[in-house]
């Protein structure tokens, strides 16, 4: 949850208004402090000295409390002295909550900032009661009441306590309705969409869509609210594996960003204090749309996403999160398109980003091990792939990610051929015909494919065809191109084994065309090998030679990339399964896995 932050706390005009007879020494010290804070570069030590000097004059309690808040804020945002910042903020909170009935901005800003610092120091049990107390006494101050509700809901979300988070957002939505803020009410309802199960989302989507379209107010706020709503719609459809449904939302998102870029930031501020929120700065919204578009496309096929990463070169924590999410999808695309060495280097880049932020690592550790598992499959290191997927399962509580990992782990057991007990145990948990654990259309289609793959290896061809046709039906419905290509080539292989060469050709040719469009190197390799054998069987010598040449080219490309990837020092990451990611890598002498499966 990102809300519009207050201006920096050292503001002379605001302090003049709150003091009945401002002393010249106070205004002078504040002026100096503000000058030093806004210098280029900022002179924070001198700013702090000026603020500390206020206490030498034994100021009134309201001035003392605000000065503690100012010092705490400056130290928190501009230094690493979190203990001293905490001390000043605690003094500001004690003075405000204890004795001073007015000056709500000091009271609630100090509570908000101190709670944020507590969370940073892993003192969540101190942050929650402080926020609850501030919420309790802030009902007559709409802006701060809503902001503190958002903050406590965010805290519960980070703890995976989604029930409590939803309760607070519901309280916020009702409060916003009572104080006449449809804008903030919609913000609360939009955030509720993030916490609901997929089956509960549609009524809220309809309600939010109606409120967004009917709301009349600040143009930038209206467009930003529309972007927020559309991003959540895209997220919902992707979670549900409904990729085709995403496309209209993406077009609307791009139109919204074009509209926002023409609006000026100096629009008139809302008159209702409960409306003083932006869910994301305008620049970050543009980055988010650049991020969402390639991620959505990666579900249907792969594309170049390098340009999107250029917009994320910023030190903002939210942009670091965006960068990791984008890299995760780029890496999956690299593995599909046969660029394993580049994918491995980008996995290492994610590791480095996670090393800089413990929270980022906590939130993305399972995804990181999943990516390493996919890389291990691509270089035929099946034992390492199993270890990586097992580590990822241990770290995740997200149902969709869990189902994705289990599906890929099942494919590892199928390829190993000797893990029947473990394989059947997994397949029982992702049975697409009965009580599938998630609502994702894409994952359920993939589960049918895994069943078809197993039946193929077991020689149960009629059963395999049933599963694969179900996969085709589902993947065609939502433009899941890679699943479609894999299912077509596997069906072609089955028909080839059964001696039905014409039907096999009808499957393999469109599979090859679709794999070339993605482009999917592994499916092209598989398809070209099958086309070579098919054309030989049909007596098409020229076509067989052409297919053989294509197969040779794909083999060489994959072989060279395999050797390059396994020779990188980052290849040692495949052995990391516990704790924080390693910072140093030793060079490899050469490939450590078999190349036979690639050829």
XYZ file of C-alpha atoms in Angstrom:
599
model
C 0.000 0.000 0.000
C 1.558 3.237 -1.063
C 0.002 6.483 0.121
C 0.896 10.055 -0.471
C 3.631 10.958 1.982
C 3.486 14.233 3.917
C 5.996 16.905 3.019
C 9.257 17.004 4.948
C 8.568 18.023 8.504
C 10.667 21.164 8.668
C 8.213 23.703 7.259
C 8.408 27.231 8.604
C 4.972 28.413 7.473
C 3.211 25.507 9.177
C 5.037 26.170 12.431
C 4.216 29.876 12.345
C 0.535 29.042 12.024
C 0.566 26.735 15.047
C 2.403 29.109 17.371
C 0.539 32.034 18.857
C 3.631 34.209 19.128
C 6.542 32.603 17.288
C 9.896 33.429 18.824
C 12.578 34.690 16.500
C 15.087 32.102 17.747
C 12.696 29.295 16.829
C 12.047 30.579 13.328
C 15.763 31.194 12.798
C 16.725 27.668 13.852
C 14.002 26.145 11.687
C 15.102 28.251 8.752
C 18.697 27.120 9.129
C 17.616 23.474 9.554
C 15.500 23.617 6.411
C 18.321 25.311 4.482
C 20.801 22.595 5.457
C 18.308 19.791 4.751
C 17.558 21.057 1.243
C 21.151 21.890 0.352
C 22.778 19.982 -2.496
C 24.137 17.736 -1.161
C 22.069 17.809 2.064
C 23.991 18.810 5.208
C 22.141 16.544 7.615
C 24.569 16.889 10.534
C 24.100 20.676 10.563
C 20.337 20.299 10.159
C 20.250 18.014 13.217
C 22.385 20.444 15.238
C 19.929 23.275 14.508
C 16.951 21.191 15.584
C 18.694 19.977 18.735
C 19.418 23.602 19.641
C 15.657 24.207 20.006
C 15.686 22.257 23.274
C 18.212 24.706 24.795
C 15.457 27.365 24.929
C 13.063 25.114 26.914
C 10.243 25.511 24.364
C 6.508 24.888 25.017
C 5.397 21.251 24.949
C 3.830 21.506 21.501
C 7.100 22.848 20.049
C 9.143 20.242 21.924
C 6.955 17.418 20.591
C 7.158 18.668 17.007
C 10.930 19.087 17.243
C 11.318 15.496 18.443
C 9.216 14.433 15.446
C 11.359 16.517 13.079
C 14.577 15.073 14.478
C 13.216 11.527 14.354
C 12.091 11.997 10.759
C 15.385 13.509 9.573
C 17.439 10.810 11.311
C 15.176 8.030 10.013
C 15.134 9.178 6.394
C 18.655 10.531 6.012
C 20.923 8.573 8.396
C 21.528 5.047 9.659
C 21.143 6.081 13.305
C 17.824 4.289 13.755
C 18.160 4.061 17.554
C 18.426 7.821 17.986
C 15.571 8.323 15.504
C 13.481 5.875 17.509
C 14.285 7.689 20.771
C 13.099 11.045 19.399
C 9.945 9.548 17.849
C 9.066 7.770 21.093
C 9.426 11.064 22.968
C 7.189 12.797 20.421
C 4.562 10.063 20.797
C 4.698 10.119 24.608
C 4.313 13.882 24.764
C 1.522 14.036 22.214
C -0.507 11.046 23.408
C 0.007 11.949 27.026
C -0.663 15.654 27.451
C -1.336 17.690 24.313
C -4.901 17.487 23.025
C -4.364 19.345 19.726
C -1.883 19.243 16.860
C -3.091 15.967 15.361
C -0.529 16.081 12.536
C 2.316 15.744 15.070
C 0.519 13.105 17.098
C -0.399 10.826 14.211
C 2.653 11.398 12.030
C 4.890 10.466 14.961
C 2.857 7.274 15.566
C 2.928 6.381 11.864
C 6.668 6.931 11.457
C 7.538 5.177 14.712
C 5.463 2.138 13.696
C 7.312 2.036 10.381
C 10.643 2.117 12.216
C 9.486 -0.629 14.618
C 8.658 -2.854 11.645
C 12.061 -2.167 10.116
C 13.628 -3.335 13.409
C 11.372 -6.453 13.498
C 9.431 -5.059 16.478
C 6.025 -5.739 14.948
C 4.466 -6.431 18.340
C 5.318 -2.846 19.311
C 4.039 -1.356 16.060
C 0.564 -2.916 16.075
C -0.710 -1.592 19.457
C 0.704 1.847 18.669
C -1.200 1.950 15.367
C -4.389 0.627 16.988
C -4.265 3.358 19.633
C -3.676 6.033 16.992
C -6.568 4.685 14.903
C -8.834 4.715 17.929
C -8.287 8.412 18.661
C -8.070 9.655 15.044
C -11.688 9.229 13.950
C -12.240 12.985 13.886
C -9.240 13.425 11.543
C -10.220 11.704 8.256
C -6.846 11.843 6.514
C -4.890 10.331 9.376
C -7.596 7.832 10.292
C -7.581 6.438 6.749
C -3.801 6.531 6.482
C -3.285 4.675 9.761
C -5.869 2.053 8.744
C -3.955 1.545 5.488
C -0.696 1.197 7.399
C -2.007 -1.390 9.875
C -3.653 -3.339 7.030
C -0.313 -3.381 5.223
C 1.415 -4.677 8.343
C -1.091 -7.545 8.658
C -0.647 -8.316 4.947
C 3.127 -8.616 5.361
C 2.466 -11.074 8.208
C 0.116 -13.057 5.901
C -2.788 -12.270 8.246
C -5.143 -11.524 5.379
C -8.304 -11.851 7.478
C -7.252 -8.970 9.734
C -6.076 -6.942 6.726
C -9.433 -7.392 4.997
C -11.298 -6.439 8.168
C -9.346 -3.182 8.414
C -9.847 -2.357 4.735
C -13.555 -3.013 5.174
C -13.592 -0.608 8.124
C -11.737 1.929 5.985
C -14.192 1.571 3.093
C -17.189 2.133 5.396
C -15.500 5.091 7.123
C -14.707 6.669 3.742
C -18.353 6.278 2.733
C -19.516 7.957 5.961
C -17.191 10.957 5.487
C -18.198 11.279 1.830
C -14.958 10.079 0.204
C -15.871 7.779 -2.693
C -12.272 8.031 -3.898
C -10.725 6.571 -0.736
C -13.605 4.123 -0.419
C -12.666 2.780 -3.840
C -8.978 2.612 -2.803
C -10.003 0.399 0.132
C -12.226 -1.781 -2.052
C -9.478 -2.112 -4.664
C -7.068 -3.259 -1.969
C -9.656 -5.750 -0.748
C -9.469 -7.294 -4.237
C -5.828 -8.148 -3.550
C -6.689 -10.191 -0.479
C -9.774 -12.076 -1.710
C -9.861 -15.571 -3.137
C -10.386 -15.701 -6.893
C -13.993 -16.858 -6.573
C -14.866 -13.863 -4.367
C -13.402 -11.200 -6.626
C -16.056 -10.732 -9.341
C -18.676 -8.883 -7.221
C -15.985 -6.531 -5.885
C -14.610 -5.957 -9.398
C -18.057 -4.920 -10.591
C -18.606 -2.581 -7.633
C -15.164 -0.977 -7.938
C -15.518 -0.537 -11.693
C -18.827 1.282 -11.205
C -17.417 3.584 -8.507
C -14.315 4.411 -10.582
C -16.339 5.347 -13.661
C -18.914 7.383 -11.755
C -16.501 9.259 -9.482
C -16.043 12.925 -10.380
C -13.027 14.695 -8.953
C -9.368 15.552 -9.453
C -8.413 14.307 -12.987
C -5.065 12.869 -11.892
C -6.698 11.045 -8.992
C -9.421 9.670 -11.267
C -6.907 8.343 -13.794
C -4.603 6.970 -11.095
C -7.588 5.220 -9.529
C -8.460 3.753 -12.915
C -4.855 2.532 -13.341
C -4.968 0.978 -9.856
C -8.214 -0.810 -10.694
C -6.968 -2.039 -14.090
C -3.661 -3.297 -12.625
C -5.628 -5.321 -10.079
C -7.864 -6.657 -12.866
C -4.774 -7.759 -14.814
C -3.341 -9.383 -11.670
C -6.633 -11.177 -11.042
C -6.833 -12.564 -14.579
C -3.191 -13.680 -14.534
C -3.672 -15.389 -11.154
C -6.678 -17.137 -12.671
C -4.593 -18.153 -15.708
C -7.001 -16.296 -18.013
C -4.484 -14.671 -20.311
C -6.825 -13.765 -23.163
C -9.026 -11.793 -20.746
C -6.031 -9.599 -19.841
C -5.650 -8.023 -23.281
C -8.521 -5.479 -23.110
C -7.326 -4.357 -19.659
C -3.797 -3.844 -20.985
C -5.076 -1.648 -23.809
C -7.046 0.451 -21.324
C -3.956 0.710 -19.089
C -1.850 2.047 -21.929
C -4.550 4.623 -22.736
C -4.689 5.699 -19.068
C -0.941 6.235 -18.935
C -1.111 8.371 -22.078
C -3.864 10.440 -20.442
C -1.968 10.830 -17.156
C 1.170 11.976 -18.967
C -0.783 14.949 -20.357
C -2.084 16.067 -16.943
C -0.221 18.500 -14.709
C 0.672 17.719 -11.107
C -0.464 21.156 -9.953
C -4.151 20.288 -10.216
C -6.377 21.682 -7.429
C -6.127 19.585 -4.278
C -9.261 17.758 -3.119
C -11.370 19.608 -0.562
C -12.115 16.417 1.407
C -9.068 15.542 3.587
C -9.958 11.844 3.263
C -9.172 12.110 -0.475
C -5.538 13.144 0.024
C -4.055 9.836 -1.160
C -2.218 8.617 -4.226
C -1.732 4.880 -4.451
C 1.426 5.371 -6.534
C 3.361 8.387 -7.874
C 2.738 9.162 -11.546
C 6.254 8.143 -12.609
C 5.966 4.813 -10.798
C 2.591 4.171 -12.426
C 4.217 4.479 -15.845
C 6.920 2.019 -14.790
C 4.287 -0.387 -13.488
C 2.444 -0.415 -16.816
C 5.735 -1.042 -18.642
C 6.216 -3.919 -16.192
C 2.730 -5.444 -16.461
C 2.658 -5.595 -20.268
C 5.703 -7.883 -20.775
C 4.737 -10.039 -17.792
C 1.301 -10.610 -19.305
C 2.851 -11.417 -22.683
C 5.190 -13.959 -21.089
C 2.159 -16.122 -20.308
C 1.219 -16.430 -23.986
C 4.710 -16.612 -25.439
C 8.075 -14.948 -25.046
C 9.244 -11.528 -26.167
C 12.126 -9.151 -25.674
C 11.682 -7.361 -22.364
C 15.112 -5.777 -22.009
C 13.840 -2.224 -22.583
C 11.416 -2.474 -19.672
C 14.256 -3.031 -17.208
C 15.897 0.265 -18.217
C 13.050 2.208 -16.611
C 13.712 0.617 -13.200
C 17.143 2.051 -12.465
C 16.200 3.728 -9.202
C 16.903 3.117 -5.528
C 13.228 3.163 -4.486
C 12.201 -0.032 -2.616
C 9.019 -0.375 -4.689
C 11.036 -0.108 -7.912
C 13.442 -2.769 -6.621
C 10.426 -5.036 -6.149
C 9.233 -4.223 -9.672
C 12.705 -5.005 -11.006
C 12.814 -8.413 -9.307
C 9.331 -9.328 -10.567
C 10.251 -8.318 -14.108
C 13.544 -10.208 -13.957
C 11.726 -13.342 -12.777
C 9.587 -13.332 -15.914
C 12.466 -12.395 -18.213
C 14.436 -15.357 -16.844
C 11.602 -17.759 -17.639
C 11.480 -16.314 -21.153
C 15.255 -16.751 -21.554
C 15.032 -20.416 -20.573
C 12.281 -21.010 -23.123
C 14.091 -19.195 -25.933
C 17.323 -21.102 -25.336
C 19.389 -18.399 -23.593
C 20.328 -20.307 -20.454
C 23.635 -18.509 -19.837
C 21.918 -15.115 -19.863
C 19.123 -16.480 -17.659
C 21.668 -17.714 -15.128
C 23.377 -14.317 -14.981
C 19.987 -12.676 -14.422
C 19.222 -15.166 -11.633
C 22.490 -14.029 -10.070
C 21.302 -10.421 -10.485
C 18.123 -11.269 -8.547
C 20.303 -12.800 -5.829
C 22.281 -9.577 -5.567
C 19.112 -7.480 -5.315
C 17.814 -9.796 -2.578
C 21.102 -9.531 -0.690
C 20.547 -5.772 -0.428
C 17.072 -6.148 1.094
C 16.149 -8.848 3.644
C 12.441 -8.194 3.045
C 12.887 -8.620 -0.713
C 14.639 -11.941 -0.132
C 11.927 -13.130 2.268
C 9.247 -12.331 -0.311
C 11.092 -13.819 -3.293
C 13.208 -16.696 -1.925
C 10.719 -19.344 -3.093
C 10.568 -17.807 -6.576
C 14.372 -17.701 -6.708
C 14.684 -21.425 -5.935
C 11.917 -22.135 -8.452
C 13.850 -20.296 -11.172
C 16.985 -22.263 -10.291
C 14.925 -25.458 -10.521
C 13.759 -24.490 -14.022
C 17.343 -23.699 -14.987
C 18.492 -27.086 -13.656
C 15.886 -28.822 -15.844
C 17.133 -26.892 -18.879
C 20.713 -28.136 -18.318
C 19.602 -31.663 -17.365
C 20.693 -31.476 -13.692
C 17.671 -33.342 -12.383
C 18.929 -34.024 -8.846
C 19.622 -30.323 -8.397
C 16.259 -29.450 -9.906
C 14.524 -31.668 -7.350
C 16.505 -30.059 -4.513
C 15.644 -26.541 -5.717
C 11.928 -27.270 -6.089
C 11.881 -28.943 -2.668
C 13.498 -25.831 -1.145
C 10.945 -23.622 -2.906
C 8.032 -25.706 -1.575
C 9.416 -25.326 1.925
C 9.475 -21.541 1.598
C 6.166 -20.721 -0.067
C 2.641 -20.368 1.289
C 1.236 -19.063 -2.010
C -1.130 -21.654 -3.478
C -0.581 -20.770 -7.159
C 3.201 -20.839 -6.790
C 2.938 -24.116 -4.863
C 0.922 -25.690 -7.701
C 3.412 -24.378 -10.290
C 6.358 -25.881 -8.369
C 4.625 -29.231 -7.854
C 3.784 -29.433 -11.571
C 7.414 -28.876 -12.531
C 8.679 -31.278 -9.865
C 6.335 -33.928 -11.290
C 7.928 -33.383 -14.711
C 11.352 -34.005 -13.117
C 10.169 -37.316 -11.621
C 8.685 -38.354 -14.982
C 11.981 -37.682 -16.743
C 13.966 -39.558 -14.085
C 11.701 -42.581 -14.566
C 12.384 -44.225 -11.192
C 10.506 -42.047 -8.680
C 7.056 -43.635 -8.978
C 5.977 -43.326 -5.347
C 6.921 -39.638 -5.089
C 5.389 -38.939 -8.505
C 2.004 -40.493 -7.722
C 1.929 -38.672 -4.398
C 2.362 -35.361 -6.227
C -0.163 -36.180 -8.935
C -2.836 -36.912 -6.337
C -2.425 -33.348 -5.066
C -2.772 -31.732 -8.523
C -5.493 -33.883 -10.041
C -7.118 -31.669 -12.731
C -10.224 -33.871 -12.846
C -10.997 -33.684 -9.139
C -10.535 -30.961 -6.467
C -7.737 -29.086 -8.232
C -6.146 -26.969 -5.446
C -6.187 -23.579 -7.243
C -8.523 -21.695 -9.568
C -5.850 -21.010 -12.194
C -6.968 -21.994 -15.692
C -3.346 -22.113 -16.866
C -2.120 -24.375 -14.042
C -5.032 -26.764 -14.468
C -4.247 -27.020 -18.187
C -0.598 -27.732 -17.297
C -1.726 -30.468 -14.873
C -3.601 -32.170 -17.734
C -0.421 -31.978 -19.828
C 1.665 -33.604 -17.076
C -0.879 -36.459 -16.909
C -0.660 -36.825 -20.673
C 3.138 -36.856 -20.571
C 3.163 -39.603 -17.929
C 0.636 -41.698 -19.859
C 2.772 -41.313 -22.997
C 5.898 -42.604 -21.244
C 3.863 -45.494 -19.828
C 2.580 -46.430 -23.302
C -1.073 -45.686 -22.443
C -1.654 -43.721 -25.627
C -5.451 -43.434 -25.610
C -5.356 -42.057 -22.066
C -2.534 -39.703 -23.061
C -4.588 -38.398 -26.002
C -7.543 -37.657 -23.724
C -5.409 -35.624 -21.332
C -3.620 -33.775 -24.135
C -6.851 -32.898 -25.951
C -8.137 -31.436 -22.695
C -4.928 -29.399 -22.455
C -5.394 -28.195 -26.028
C -8.980 -27.157 -25.390
C -8.001 -25.142 -22.320
C -4.825 -23.619 -23.766
C -6.535 -22.563 -27.009
C -9.288 -20.874 -24.995
C -6.784 -18.531 -23.308
C -3.950 -18.278 -25.884
C -1.512 -20.327 -23.796
C 0.806 -20.782 -26.764
C 3.568 -22.819 -25.173
C 1.165 -25.360 -23.690
C -0.562 -25.579 -27.073
C 2.756 -26.189 -28.865
C 3.895 -28.823 -26.330
C 0.550 -30.637 -26.500
C 0.524 -30.636 -30.312
C 4.030 -32.046 -30.645
C 3.370 -34.721 -28.001
C 0.147 -35.723 -29.754
C 2.135 -35.825 -32.993
C 4.643 -38.139 -31.318
C 1.838 -40.438 -30.151
C 0.303 -40.630 -33.636
C 3.758 -41.319 -35.078
C 4.288 -44.228 -32.670
C 0.837 -45.564 -33.582
C 1.733 -45.417 -37.291
C -0.763 -42.673 -38.178
C 1.757 -40.506 -40.011
C -0.739 -38.160 -41.674
C -2.385 -37.261 -38.361
C 1.045 -36.925 -36.786
C 2.043 -34.433 -39.469
C -1.181 -32.467 -38.836
C -0.070 -32.039 -35.221
C 3.670 -31.418 -35.660
C 3.560 -28.789 -38.419
C 1.379 -26.294 -36.453
C 3.415 -27.111 -33.319
C 6.575 -26.128 -35.192
C 4.979 -22.934 -36.491
C 3.778 -21.925 -33.024
C 7.121 -22.825 -31.405
C 8.904 -20.650 -33.990
C 6.581 -17.755 -33.200
C 7.293 -17.884 -29.442
C 10.233 -18.857 -30.067
C 10.617 -22.056 -28.011
C 13.941 -23.731 -28.758
C 13.212 -27.042 -27.005
C 9.889 -27.559 -28.786
C 11.503 -26.607 -32.113
C 14.230 -29.180 -31.469
C 11.640 -31.827 -30.619
C 9.400 -30.919 -33.577
C 12.243 -30.895 -36.099
C 13.396 -34.354 -34.959
C 9.871 -35.686 -35.353
C 9.425 -33.976 -38.746
C 12.661 -35.575 -39.941
C 11.432 -39.076 -39.004
C 7.933 -38.405 -40.337
C 9.143 -37.253 -43.743
C 11.472 -40.230 -43.966
C 8.555 -42.545 -43.258
C 6.425 -40.740 -45.851
C 9.215 -40.855 -48.444
C 9.639 -37.060 -48.588
C 13.413 -37.029 -48.968
C 13.849 -33.288 -49.521
C 11.595 -32.375 -46.568
C 13.358 -34.954 -44.402
C 16.742 -33.419 -45.266
C 15.448 -29.918 -44.514
C 14.059 -31.052 -41.153
C 17.363 -32.797 -40.366
C 19.244 -29.593 -41.108
C 16.905 -27.598 -38.833
C 17.387 -30.178 -36.092
C 21.161 -29.934 -36.446
C 21.046 -26.121 -36.206
C 18.844 -26.174 -33.100
C 21.061 -28.824 -31.526
C 24.190 -26.777 -32.064
C 22.625 -23.609 -30.662
C 21.380 -25.389 -27.557
C 24.681 -27.241 -27.103
C 26.743 -24.042 -27.262
C 24.434 -22.288 -24.824
C 24.506 -25.322 -22.502
C 28.318 -25.291 -22.402
C 28.409 -21.518 -21.862
C 25.917 -21.699 -18.981
C 27.569 -24.602 -17.182
C 30.969 -22.911 -17.471
C 29.822 -19.775 -15.653
C 30.798 -19.395 -11.973
C 27.101 -18.659 -11.267
C 26.321 -22.275 -12.213
C 27.316 -23.150 -8.631
C 24.031 -21.577 -7.525
C 22.352 -24.898 -8.357
C 23.871 -26.298 -5.131
C 22.445 -23.525 -2.922
C 19.263 -24.707 -1.181
C 19.268 -23.010 2.243
C 19.890 -19.640 3.857
C 20.635 -16.353 2.086
C 22.024 -16.486 -1.463
C 25.806 -16.838 -1.698
C 27.746 -13.724 -2.555
C 30.746 -15.331 -4.275
C 30.962 -18.007 -6.956
C 33.899 -20.191 -7.897
C 34.619 -20.708 -11.575
C 33.501 -23.946 -13.239
C 35.926 -26.127 -15.191
C 33.202 -27.111 -17.646
C 29.753 -28.628 -17.981
C 28.788 -30.953 -15.133
C 25.621 -32.398 -16.666
C 24.891 -34.770 -19.502
C 24.336 -33.261 -22.937
C 22.651 -36.356 -24.321
C 19.108 -35.251 -23.504
C 19.598 -32.060 -25.522
C 20.515 -33.922 -28.695
